[in-house]
mmCIF file of N, CA, C and O in Angstrom:
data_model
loop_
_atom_site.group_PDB
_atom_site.id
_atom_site.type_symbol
_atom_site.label_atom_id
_atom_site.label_comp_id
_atom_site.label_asym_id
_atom_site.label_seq_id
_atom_site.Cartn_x
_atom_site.Cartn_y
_atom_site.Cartn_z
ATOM 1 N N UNK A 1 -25.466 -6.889 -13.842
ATOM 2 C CA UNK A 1 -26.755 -6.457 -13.368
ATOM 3 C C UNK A 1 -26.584 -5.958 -11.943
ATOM 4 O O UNK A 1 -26.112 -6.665 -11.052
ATOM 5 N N UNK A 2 -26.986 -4.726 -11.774
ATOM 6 C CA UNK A 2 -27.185 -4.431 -10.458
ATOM 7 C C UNK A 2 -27.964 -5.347 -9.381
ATOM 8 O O UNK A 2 -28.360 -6.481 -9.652
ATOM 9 N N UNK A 3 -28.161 -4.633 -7.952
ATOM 10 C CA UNK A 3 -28.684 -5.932 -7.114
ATOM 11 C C UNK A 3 -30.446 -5.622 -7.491
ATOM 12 O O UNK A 3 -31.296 -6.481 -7.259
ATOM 13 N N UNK A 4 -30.766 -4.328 -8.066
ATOM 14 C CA UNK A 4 -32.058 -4.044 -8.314
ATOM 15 C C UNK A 4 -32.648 -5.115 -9.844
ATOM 16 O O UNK A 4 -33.798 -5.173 -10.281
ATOM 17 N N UNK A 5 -31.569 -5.752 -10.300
ATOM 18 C CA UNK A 5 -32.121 -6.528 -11.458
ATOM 19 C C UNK A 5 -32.318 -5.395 -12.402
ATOM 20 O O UNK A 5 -33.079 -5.783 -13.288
ATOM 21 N N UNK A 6 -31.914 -4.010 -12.614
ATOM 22 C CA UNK A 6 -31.938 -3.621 -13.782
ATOM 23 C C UNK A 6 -30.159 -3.583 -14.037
ATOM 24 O O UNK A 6 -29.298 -3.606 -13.158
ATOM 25 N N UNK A 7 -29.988 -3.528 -15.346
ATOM 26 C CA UNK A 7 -28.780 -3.181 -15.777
ATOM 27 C C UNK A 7 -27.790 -2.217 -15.656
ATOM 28 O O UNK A 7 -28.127 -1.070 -15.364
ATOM 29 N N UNK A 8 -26.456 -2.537 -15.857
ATOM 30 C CA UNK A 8 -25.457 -1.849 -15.763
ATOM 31 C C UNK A 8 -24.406 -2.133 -16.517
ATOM 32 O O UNK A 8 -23.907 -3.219 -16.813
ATOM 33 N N UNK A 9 -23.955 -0.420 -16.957
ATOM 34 C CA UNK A 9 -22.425 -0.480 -17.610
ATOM 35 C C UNK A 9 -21.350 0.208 -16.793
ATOM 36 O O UNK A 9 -21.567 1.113 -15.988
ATOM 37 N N UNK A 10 -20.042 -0.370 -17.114
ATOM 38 C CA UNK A 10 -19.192 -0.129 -16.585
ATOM 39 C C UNK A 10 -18.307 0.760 -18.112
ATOM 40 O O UNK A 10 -18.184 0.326 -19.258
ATOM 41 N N UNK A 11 -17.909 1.857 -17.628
ATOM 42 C CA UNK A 11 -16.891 2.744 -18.374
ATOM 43 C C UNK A 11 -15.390 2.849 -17.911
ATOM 44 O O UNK A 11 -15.312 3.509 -16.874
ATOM 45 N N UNK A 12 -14.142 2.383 -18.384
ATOM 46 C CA UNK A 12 -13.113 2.664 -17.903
ATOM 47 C C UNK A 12 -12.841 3.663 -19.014
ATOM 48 O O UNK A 12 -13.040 3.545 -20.224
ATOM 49 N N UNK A 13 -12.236 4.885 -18.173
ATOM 50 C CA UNK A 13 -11.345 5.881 -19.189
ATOM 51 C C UNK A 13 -10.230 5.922 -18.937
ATOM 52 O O UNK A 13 -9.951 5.572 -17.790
ATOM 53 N N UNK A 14 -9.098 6.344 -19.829
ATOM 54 C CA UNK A 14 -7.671 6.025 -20.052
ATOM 55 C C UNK A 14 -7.113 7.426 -20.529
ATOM 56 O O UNK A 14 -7.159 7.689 -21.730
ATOM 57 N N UNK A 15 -6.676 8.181 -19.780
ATOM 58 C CA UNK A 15 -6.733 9.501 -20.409
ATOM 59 C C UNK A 15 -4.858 9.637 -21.098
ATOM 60 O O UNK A 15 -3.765 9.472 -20.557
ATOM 61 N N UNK A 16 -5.335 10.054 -22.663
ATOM 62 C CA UNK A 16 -4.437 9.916 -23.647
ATOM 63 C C UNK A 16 -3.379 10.853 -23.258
ATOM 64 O O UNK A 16 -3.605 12.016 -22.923
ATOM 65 N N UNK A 17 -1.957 10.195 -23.323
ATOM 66 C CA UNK A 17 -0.299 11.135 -23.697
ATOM 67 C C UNK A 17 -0.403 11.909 -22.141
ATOM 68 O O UNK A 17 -0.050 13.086 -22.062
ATOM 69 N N UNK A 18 -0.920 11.158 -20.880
ATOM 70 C CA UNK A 18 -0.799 12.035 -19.828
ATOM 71 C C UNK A 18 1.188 11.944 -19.862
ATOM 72 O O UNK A 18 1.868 12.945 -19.638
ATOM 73 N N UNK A 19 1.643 10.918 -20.100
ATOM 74 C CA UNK A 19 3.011 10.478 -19.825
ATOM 75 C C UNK A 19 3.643 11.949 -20.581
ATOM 76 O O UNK A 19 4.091 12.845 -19.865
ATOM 77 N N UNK A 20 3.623 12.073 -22.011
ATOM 78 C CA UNK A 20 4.111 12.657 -23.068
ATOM 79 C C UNK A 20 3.943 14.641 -22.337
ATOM 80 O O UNK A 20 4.868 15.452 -22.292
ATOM 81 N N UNK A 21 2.711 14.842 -21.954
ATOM 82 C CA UNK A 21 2.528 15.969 -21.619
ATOM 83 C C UNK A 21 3.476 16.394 -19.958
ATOM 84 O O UNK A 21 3.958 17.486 -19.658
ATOM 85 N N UNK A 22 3.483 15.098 -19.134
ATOM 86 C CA UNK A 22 3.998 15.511 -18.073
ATOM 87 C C UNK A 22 5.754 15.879 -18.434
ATOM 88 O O UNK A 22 6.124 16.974 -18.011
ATOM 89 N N UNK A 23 6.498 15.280 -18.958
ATOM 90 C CA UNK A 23 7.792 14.891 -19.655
ATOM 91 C C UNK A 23 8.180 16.222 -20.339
ATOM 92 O O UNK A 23 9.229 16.863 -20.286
ATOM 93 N N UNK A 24 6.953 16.458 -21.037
ATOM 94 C CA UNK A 24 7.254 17.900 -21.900
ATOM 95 C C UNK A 24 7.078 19.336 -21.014
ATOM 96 O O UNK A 24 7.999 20.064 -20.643
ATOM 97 N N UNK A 25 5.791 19.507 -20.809
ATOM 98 C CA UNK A 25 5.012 20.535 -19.820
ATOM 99 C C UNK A 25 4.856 20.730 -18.630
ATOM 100 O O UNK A 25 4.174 21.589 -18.070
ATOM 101 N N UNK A 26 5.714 19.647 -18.063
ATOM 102 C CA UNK A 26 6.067 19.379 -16.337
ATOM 103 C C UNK A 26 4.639 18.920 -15.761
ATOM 104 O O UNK A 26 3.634 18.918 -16.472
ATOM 105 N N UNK A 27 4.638 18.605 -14.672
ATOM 106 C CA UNK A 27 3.652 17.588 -13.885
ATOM 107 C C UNK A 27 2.801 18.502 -13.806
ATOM 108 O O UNK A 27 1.671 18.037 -13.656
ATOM 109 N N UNK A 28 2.849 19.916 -13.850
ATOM 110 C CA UNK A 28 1.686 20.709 -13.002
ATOM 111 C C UNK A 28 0.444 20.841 -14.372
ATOM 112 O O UNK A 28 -0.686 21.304 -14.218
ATOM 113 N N UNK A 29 0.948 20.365 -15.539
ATOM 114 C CA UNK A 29 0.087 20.678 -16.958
ATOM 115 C C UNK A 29 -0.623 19.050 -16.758
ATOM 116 O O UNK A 29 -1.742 18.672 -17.103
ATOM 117 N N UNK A 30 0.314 18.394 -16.176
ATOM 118 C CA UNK A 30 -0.569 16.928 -16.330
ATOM 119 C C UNK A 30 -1.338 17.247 -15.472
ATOM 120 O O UNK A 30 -2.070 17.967 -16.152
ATOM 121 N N UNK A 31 -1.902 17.284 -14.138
ATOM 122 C CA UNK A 31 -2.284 17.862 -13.297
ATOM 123 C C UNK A 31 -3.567 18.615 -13.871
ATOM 124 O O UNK A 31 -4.626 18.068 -13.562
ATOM 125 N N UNK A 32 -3.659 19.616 -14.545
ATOM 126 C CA UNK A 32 -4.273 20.035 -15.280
ATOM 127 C C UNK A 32 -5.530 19.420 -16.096
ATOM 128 O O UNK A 32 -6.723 19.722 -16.075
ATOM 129 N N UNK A 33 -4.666 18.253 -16.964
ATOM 130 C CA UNK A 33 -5.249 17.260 -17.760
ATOM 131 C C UNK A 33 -5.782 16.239 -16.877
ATOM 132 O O UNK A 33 -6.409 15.344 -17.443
ATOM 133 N N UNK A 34 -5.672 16.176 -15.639
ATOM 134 C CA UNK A 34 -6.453 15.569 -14.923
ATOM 135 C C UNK A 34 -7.819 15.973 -14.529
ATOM 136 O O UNK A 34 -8.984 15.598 -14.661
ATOM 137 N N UNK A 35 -7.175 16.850 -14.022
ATOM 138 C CA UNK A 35 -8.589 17.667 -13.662
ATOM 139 C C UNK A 35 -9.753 17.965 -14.590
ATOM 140 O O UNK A 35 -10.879 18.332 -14.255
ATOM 141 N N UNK A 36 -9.216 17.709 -16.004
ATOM 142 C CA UNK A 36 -10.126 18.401 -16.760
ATOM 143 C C UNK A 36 -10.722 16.636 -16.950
ATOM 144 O O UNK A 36 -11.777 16.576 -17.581
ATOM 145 N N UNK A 37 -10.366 15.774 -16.653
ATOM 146 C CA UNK A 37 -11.101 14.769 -17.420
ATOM 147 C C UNK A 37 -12.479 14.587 -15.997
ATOM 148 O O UNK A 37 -13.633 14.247 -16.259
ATOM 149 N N UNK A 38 -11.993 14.896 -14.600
ATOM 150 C CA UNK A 38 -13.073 14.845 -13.711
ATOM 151 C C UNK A 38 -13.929 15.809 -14.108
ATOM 152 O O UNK A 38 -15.082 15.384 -14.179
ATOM 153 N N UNK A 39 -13.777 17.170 -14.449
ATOM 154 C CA UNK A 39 -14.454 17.565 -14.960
ATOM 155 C C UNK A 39 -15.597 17.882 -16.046
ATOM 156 O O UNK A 39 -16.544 18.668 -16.084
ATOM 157 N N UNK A 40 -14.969 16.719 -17.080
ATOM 158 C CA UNK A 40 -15.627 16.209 -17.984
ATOM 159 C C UNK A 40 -16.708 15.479 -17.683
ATOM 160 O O UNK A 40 -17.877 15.514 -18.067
ATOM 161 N N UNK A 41 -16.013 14.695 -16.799
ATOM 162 C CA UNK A 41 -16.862 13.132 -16.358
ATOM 163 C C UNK A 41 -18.310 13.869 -15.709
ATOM 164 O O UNK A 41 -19.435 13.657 -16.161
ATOM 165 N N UNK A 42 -17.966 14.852 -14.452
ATOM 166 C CA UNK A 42 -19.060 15.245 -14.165
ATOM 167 C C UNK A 42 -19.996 16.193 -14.914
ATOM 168 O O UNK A 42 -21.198 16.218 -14.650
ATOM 169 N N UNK A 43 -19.580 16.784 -15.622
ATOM 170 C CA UNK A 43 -20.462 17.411 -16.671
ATOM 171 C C UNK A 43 -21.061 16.470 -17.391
ATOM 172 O O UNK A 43 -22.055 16.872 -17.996
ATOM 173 N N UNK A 44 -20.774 15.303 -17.533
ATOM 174 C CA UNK A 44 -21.251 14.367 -18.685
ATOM 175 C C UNK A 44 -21.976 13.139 -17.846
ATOM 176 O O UNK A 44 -22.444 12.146 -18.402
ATOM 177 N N UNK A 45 -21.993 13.357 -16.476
ATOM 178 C CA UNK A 45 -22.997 11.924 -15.905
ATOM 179 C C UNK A 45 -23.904 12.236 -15.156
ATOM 180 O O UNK A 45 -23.963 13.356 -14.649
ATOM 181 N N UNK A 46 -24.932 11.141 -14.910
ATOM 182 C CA UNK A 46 -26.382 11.713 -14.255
ATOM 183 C C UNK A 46 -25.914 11.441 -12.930
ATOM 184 O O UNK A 46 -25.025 10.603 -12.779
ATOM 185 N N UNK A 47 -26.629 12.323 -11.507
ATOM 186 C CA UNK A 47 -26.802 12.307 -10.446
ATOM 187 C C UNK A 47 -26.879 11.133 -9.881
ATOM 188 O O UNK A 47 -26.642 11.075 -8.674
ATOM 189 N N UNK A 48 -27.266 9.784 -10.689
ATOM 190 C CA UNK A 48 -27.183 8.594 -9.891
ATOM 191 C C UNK A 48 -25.928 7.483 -10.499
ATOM 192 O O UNK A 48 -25.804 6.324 -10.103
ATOM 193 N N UNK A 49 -25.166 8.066 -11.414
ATOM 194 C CA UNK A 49 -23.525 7.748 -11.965
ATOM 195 C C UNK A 49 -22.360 7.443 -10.808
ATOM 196 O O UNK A 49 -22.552 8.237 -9.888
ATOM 197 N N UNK A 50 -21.677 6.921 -10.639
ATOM 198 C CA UNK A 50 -20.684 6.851 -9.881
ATOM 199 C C UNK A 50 -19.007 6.825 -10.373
ATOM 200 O O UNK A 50 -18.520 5.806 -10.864
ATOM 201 N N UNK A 51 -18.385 7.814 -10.212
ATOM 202 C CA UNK A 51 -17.413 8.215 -10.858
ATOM 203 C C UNK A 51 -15.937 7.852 -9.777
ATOM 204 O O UNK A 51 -16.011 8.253 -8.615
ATOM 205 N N UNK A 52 -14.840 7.208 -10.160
ATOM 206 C CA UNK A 52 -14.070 7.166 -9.314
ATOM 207 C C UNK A 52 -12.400 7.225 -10.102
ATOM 208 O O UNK A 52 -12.361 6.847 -11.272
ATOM 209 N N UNK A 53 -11.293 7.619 -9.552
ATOM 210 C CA UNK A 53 -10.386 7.895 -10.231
ATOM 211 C C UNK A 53 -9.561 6.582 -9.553
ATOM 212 O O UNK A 53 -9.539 6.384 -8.338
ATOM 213 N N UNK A 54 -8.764 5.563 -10.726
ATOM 214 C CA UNK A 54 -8.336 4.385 -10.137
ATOM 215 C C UNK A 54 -7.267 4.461 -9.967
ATOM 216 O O UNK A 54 -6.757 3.932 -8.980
ATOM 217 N N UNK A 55 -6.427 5.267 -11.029
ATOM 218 C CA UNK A 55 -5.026 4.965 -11.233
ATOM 219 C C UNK A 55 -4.720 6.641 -11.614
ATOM 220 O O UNK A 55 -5.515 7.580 -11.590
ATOM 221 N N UNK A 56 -3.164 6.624 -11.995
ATOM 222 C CA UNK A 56 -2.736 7.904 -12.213
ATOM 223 C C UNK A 56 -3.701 8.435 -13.423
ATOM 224 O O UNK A 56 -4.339 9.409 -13.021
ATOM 225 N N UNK A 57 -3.956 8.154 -14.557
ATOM 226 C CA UNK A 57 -4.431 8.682 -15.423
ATOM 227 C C UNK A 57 -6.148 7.835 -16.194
ATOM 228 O O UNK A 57 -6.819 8.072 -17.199
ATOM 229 N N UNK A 58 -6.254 6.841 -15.074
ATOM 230 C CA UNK A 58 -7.544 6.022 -14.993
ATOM 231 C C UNK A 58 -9.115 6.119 -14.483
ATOM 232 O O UNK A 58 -9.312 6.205 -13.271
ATOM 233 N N UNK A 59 -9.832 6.112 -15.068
ATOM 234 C CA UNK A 59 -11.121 5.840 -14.331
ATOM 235 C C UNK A 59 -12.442 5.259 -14.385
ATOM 236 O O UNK A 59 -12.999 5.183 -15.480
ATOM 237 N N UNK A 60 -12.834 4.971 -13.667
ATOM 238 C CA UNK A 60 -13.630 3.886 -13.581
ATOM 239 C C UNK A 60 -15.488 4.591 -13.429
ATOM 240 O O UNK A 60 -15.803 4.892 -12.277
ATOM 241 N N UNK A 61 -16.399 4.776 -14.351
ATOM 242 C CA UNK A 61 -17.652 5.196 -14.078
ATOM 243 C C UNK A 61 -18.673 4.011 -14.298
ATOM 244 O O UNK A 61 -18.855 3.592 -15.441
ATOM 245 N N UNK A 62 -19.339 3.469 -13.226
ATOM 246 C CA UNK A 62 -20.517 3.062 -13.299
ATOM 247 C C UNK A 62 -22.244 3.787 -12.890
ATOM 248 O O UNK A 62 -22.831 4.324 -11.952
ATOM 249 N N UNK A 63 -22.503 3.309 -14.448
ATOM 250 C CA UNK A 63 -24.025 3.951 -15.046
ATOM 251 C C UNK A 63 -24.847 2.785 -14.900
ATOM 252 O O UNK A 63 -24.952 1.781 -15.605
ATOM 253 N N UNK A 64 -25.558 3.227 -13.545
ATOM 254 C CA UNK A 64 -26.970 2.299 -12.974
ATOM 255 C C UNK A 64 -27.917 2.335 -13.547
ATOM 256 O O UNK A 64 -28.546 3.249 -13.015
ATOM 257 N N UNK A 65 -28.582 1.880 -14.443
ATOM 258 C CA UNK A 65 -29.425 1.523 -15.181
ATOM 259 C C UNK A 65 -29.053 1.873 -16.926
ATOM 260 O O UNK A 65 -29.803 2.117 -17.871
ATOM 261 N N UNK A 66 -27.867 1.787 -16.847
ATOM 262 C CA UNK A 66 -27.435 2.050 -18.272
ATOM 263 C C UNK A 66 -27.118 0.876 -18.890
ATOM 264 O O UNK A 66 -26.346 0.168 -18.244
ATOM 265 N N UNK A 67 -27.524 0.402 -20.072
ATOM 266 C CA UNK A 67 -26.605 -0.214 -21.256
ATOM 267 C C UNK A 67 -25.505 0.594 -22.395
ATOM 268 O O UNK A 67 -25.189 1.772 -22.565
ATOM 269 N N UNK A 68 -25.176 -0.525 -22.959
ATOM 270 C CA UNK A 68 -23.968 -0.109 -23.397
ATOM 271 C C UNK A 68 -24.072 1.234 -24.521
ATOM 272 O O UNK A 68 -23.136 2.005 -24.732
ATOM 273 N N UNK A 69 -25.184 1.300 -25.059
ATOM 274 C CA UNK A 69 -25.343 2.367 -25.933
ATOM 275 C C UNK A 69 -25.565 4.084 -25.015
ATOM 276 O O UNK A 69 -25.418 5.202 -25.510
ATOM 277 N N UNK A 70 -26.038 3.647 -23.263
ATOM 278 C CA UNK A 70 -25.520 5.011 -22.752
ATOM 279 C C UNK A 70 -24.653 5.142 -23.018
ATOM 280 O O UNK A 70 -24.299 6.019 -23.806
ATOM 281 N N UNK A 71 -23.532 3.884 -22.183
ATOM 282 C CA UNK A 71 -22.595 4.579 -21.813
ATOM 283 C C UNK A 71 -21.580 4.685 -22.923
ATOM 284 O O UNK A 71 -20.490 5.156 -22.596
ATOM 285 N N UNK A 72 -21.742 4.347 -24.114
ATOM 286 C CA UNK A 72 -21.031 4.836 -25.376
ATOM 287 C C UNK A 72 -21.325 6.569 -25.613
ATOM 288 O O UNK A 72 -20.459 7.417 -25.827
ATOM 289 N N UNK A 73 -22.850 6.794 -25.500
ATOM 290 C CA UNK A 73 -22.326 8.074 -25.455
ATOM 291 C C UNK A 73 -22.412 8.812 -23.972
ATOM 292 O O UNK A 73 -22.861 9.958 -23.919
ATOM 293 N N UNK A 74 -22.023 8.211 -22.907
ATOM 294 C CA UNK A 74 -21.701 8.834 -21.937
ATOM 295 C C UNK A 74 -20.351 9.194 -22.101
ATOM 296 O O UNK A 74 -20.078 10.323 -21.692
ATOM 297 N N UNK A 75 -19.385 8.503 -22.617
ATOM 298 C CA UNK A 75 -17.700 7.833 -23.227
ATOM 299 C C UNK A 75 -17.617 9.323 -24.558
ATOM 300 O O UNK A 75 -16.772 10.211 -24.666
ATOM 301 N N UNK A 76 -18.739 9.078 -25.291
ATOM 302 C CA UNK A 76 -18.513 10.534 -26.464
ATOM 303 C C UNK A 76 -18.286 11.676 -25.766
ATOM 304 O O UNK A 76 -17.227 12.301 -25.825
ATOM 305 N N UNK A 77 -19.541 12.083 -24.888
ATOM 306 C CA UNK A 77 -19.651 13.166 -24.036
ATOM 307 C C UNK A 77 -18.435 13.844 -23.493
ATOM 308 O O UNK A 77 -18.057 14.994 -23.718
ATOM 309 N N UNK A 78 -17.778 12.736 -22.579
ATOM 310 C CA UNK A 78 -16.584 12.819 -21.997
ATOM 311 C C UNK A 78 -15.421 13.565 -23.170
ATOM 312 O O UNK A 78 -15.068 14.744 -23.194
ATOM 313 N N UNK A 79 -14.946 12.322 -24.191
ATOM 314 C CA UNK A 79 -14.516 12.671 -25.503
ATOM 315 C C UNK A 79 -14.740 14.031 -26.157
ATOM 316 O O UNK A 79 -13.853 14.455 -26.898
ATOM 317 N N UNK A 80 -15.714 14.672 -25.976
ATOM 318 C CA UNK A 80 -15.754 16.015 -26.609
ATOM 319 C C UNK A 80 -14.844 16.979 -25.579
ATOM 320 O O UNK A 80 -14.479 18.017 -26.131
ATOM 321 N N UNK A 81 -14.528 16.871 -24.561
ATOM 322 C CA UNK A 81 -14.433 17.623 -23.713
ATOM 323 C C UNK A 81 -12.531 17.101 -23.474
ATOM 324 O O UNK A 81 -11.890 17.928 -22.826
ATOM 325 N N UNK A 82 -11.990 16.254 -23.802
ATOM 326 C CA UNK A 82 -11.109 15.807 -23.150
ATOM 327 C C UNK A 82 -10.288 14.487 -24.201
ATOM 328 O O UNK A 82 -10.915 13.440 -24.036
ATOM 329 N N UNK A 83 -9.356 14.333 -24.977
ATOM 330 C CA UNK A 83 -8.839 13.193 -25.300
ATOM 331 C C UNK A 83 -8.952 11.862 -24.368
ATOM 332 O O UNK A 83 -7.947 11.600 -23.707
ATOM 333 N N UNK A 84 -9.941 11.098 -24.263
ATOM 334 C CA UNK A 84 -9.621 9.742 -23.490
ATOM 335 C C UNK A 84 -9.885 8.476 -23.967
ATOM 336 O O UNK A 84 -10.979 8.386 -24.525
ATOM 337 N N UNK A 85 -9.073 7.242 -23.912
ATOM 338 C CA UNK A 85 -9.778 5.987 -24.321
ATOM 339 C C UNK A 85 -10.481 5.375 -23.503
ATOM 340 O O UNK A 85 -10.243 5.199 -22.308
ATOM 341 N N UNK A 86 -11.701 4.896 -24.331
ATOM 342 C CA UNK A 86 -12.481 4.025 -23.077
ATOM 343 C C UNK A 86 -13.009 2.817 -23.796
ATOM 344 O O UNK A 86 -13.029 2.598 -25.007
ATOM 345 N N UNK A 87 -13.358 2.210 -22.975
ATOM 346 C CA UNK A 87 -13.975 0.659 -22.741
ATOM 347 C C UNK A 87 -15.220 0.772 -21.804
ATOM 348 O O UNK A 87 -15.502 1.661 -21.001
ATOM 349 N N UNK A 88 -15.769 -0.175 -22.071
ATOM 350 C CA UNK A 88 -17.478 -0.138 -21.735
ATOM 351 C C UNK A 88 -17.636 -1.681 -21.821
ATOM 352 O O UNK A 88 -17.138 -2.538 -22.552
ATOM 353 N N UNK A 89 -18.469 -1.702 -20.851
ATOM 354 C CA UNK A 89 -19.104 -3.830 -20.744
ATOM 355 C C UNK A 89 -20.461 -2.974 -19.679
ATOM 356 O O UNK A 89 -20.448 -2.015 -18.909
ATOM 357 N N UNK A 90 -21.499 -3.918 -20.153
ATOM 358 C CA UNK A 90 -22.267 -4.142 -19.608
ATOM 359 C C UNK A 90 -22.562 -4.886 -19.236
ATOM 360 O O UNK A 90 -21.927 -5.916 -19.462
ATOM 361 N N UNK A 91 -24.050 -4.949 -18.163
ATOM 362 C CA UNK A 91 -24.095 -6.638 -17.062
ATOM 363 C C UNK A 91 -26.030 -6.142 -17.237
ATOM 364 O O UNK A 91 -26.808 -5.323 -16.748
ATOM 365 N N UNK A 92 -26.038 -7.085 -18.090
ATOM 366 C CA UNK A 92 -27.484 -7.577 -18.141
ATOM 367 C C UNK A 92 -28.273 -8.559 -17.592
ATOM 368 O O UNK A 92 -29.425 -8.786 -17.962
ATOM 369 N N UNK A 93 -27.528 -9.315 -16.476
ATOM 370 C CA UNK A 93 -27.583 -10.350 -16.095
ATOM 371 C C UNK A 93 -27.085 -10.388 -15.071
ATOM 372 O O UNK A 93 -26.445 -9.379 -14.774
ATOM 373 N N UNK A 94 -27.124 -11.501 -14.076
ATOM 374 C CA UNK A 94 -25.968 -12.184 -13.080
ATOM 375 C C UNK A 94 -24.686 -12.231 -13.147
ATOM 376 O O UNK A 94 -24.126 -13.310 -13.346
ATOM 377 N N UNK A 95 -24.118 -11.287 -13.023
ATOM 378 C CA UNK A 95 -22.623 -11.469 -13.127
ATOM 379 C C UNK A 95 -21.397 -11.145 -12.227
ATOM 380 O O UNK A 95 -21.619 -10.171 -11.507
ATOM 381 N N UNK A 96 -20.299 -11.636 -12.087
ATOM 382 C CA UNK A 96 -19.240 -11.315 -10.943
ATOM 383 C C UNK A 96 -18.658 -9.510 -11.663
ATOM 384 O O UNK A 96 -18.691 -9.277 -12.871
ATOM 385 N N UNK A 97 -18.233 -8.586 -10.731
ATOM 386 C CA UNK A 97 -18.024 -8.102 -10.417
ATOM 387 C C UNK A 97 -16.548 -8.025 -11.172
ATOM 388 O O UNK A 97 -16.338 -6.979 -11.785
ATOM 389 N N UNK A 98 -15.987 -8.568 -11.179
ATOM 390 C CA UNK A 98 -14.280 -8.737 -11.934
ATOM 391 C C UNK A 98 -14.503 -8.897 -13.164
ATOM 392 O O UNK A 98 -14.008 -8.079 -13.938
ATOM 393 N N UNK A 99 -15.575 -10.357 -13.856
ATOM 394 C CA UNK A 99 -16.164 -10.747 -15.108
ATOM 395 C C UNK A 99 -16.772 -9.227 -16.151
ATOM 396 O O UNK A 99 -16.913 -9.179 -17.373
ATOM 397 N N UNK A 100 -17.052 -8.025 -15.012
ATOM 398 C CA UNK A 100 -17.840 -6.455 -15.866
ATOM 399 C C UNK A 100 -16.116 -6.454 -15.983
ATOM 400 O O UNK A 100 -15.526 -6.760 -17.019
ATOM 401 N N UNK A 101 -15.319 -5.977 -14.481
ATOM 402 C CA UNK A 101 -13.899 -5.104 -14.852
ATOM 403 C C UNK A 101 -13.508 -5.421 -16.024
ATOM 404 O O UNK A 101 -13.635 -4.638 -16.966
ATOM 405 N N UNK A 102 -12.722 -7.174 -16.209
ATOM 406 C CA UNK A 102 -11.982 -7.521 -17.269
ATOM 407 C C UNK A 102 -13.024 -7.256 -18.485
ATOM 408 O O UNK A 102 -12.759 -6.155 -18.968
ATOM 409 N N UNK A 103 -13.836 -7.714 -18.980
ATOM 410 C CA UNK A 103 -14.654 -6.812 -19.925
ATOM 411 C C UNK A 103 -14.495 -6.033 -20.291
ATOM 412 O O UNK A 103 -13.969 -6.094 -21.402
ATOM 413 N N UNK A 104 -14.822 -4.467 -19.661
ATOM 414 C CA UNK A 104 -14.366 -3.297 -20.348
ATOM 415 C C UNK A 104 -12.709 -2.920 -19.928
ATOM 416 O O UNK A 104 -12.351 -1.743 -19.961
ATOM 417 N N UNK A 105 -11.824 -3.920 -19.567
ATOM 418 C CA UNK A 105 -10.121 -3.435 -19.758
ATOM 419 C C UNK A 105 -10.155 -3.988 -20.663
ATOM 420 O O UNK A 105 -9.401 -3.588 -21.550
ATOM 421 N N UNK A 106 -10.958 -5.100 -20.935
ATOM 422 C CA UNK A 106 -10.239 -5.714 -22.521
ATOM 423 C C UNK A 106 -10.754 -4.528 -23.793
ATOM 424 O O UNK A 106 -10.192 -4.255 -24.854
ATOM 425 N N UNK A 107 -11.823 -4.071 -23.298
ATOM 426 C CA UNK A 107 -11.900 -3.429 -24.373
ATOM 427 C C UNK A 107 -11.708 -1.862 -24.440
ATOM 428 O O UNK A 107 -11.956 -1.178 -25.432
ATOM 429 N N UNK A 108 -11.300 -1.468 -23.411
ATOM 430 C CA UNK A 108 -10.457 -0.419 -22.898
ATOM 431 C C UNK A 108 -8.912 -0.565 -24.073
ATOM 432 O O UNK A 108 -8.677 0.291 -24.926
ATOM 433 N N UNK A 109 -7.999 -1.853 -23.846
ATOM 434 C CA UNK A 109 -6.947 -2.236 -24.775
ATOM 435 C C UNK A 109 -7.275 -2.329 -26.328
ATOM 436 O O UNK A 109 -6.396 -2.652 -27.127
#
């Protein structure tokens, strides 16, 4: 739950075979496939979304006042546009901050 007491989901995306494409097509095509998943992301989230890139091929979007059925199809949206796996947890409630992360990595795996 946000500090406003309405809800929130957390989206991790995992963007698929970045390894396989860099190996084959050299870094500048992964590169590429990066870009296109920010690009995705922002085509696919509202003005009050917060989008952040965690890791080499990772990212992390939290949807302020979303439950989990946004951000499932906030996660499709993305998906049309881009191969990625994601995980989603929501916080309907009082909850720590790590308790949302591990949530949607577990279900990110």
């Amino acid at each position: 739950m946000s500090r406003s007491g309405d809800p929130l989901s957390l989206v991790l995306l995992d963007l698929d075979g970045l390894k396989a494409v860099n190996d084959r097509f050299g870094h500048q095509a992964g590169d590429e496939r990066i870009q296109a998943v920010a690009e995705a992301i922002r085509a696919s989230q509202r003005a009050s979304d917060l989008a952040y890139r965690i890791g080499g091929d990772e990212y992390a979007v939290i949807l302020a006042g979303a439950r989990a059925l946004g951000a499932l199809e906030f996660a499709q949206r993305v998906r049309a546009h881009v191969a990625v796996t994601a995980g989603i947890a929501e916080a309907t409630d009082l909850r720590s901050r790590d308790a949302v992360i591990r949530e949607a990595d577990l279900a990110l795996i």
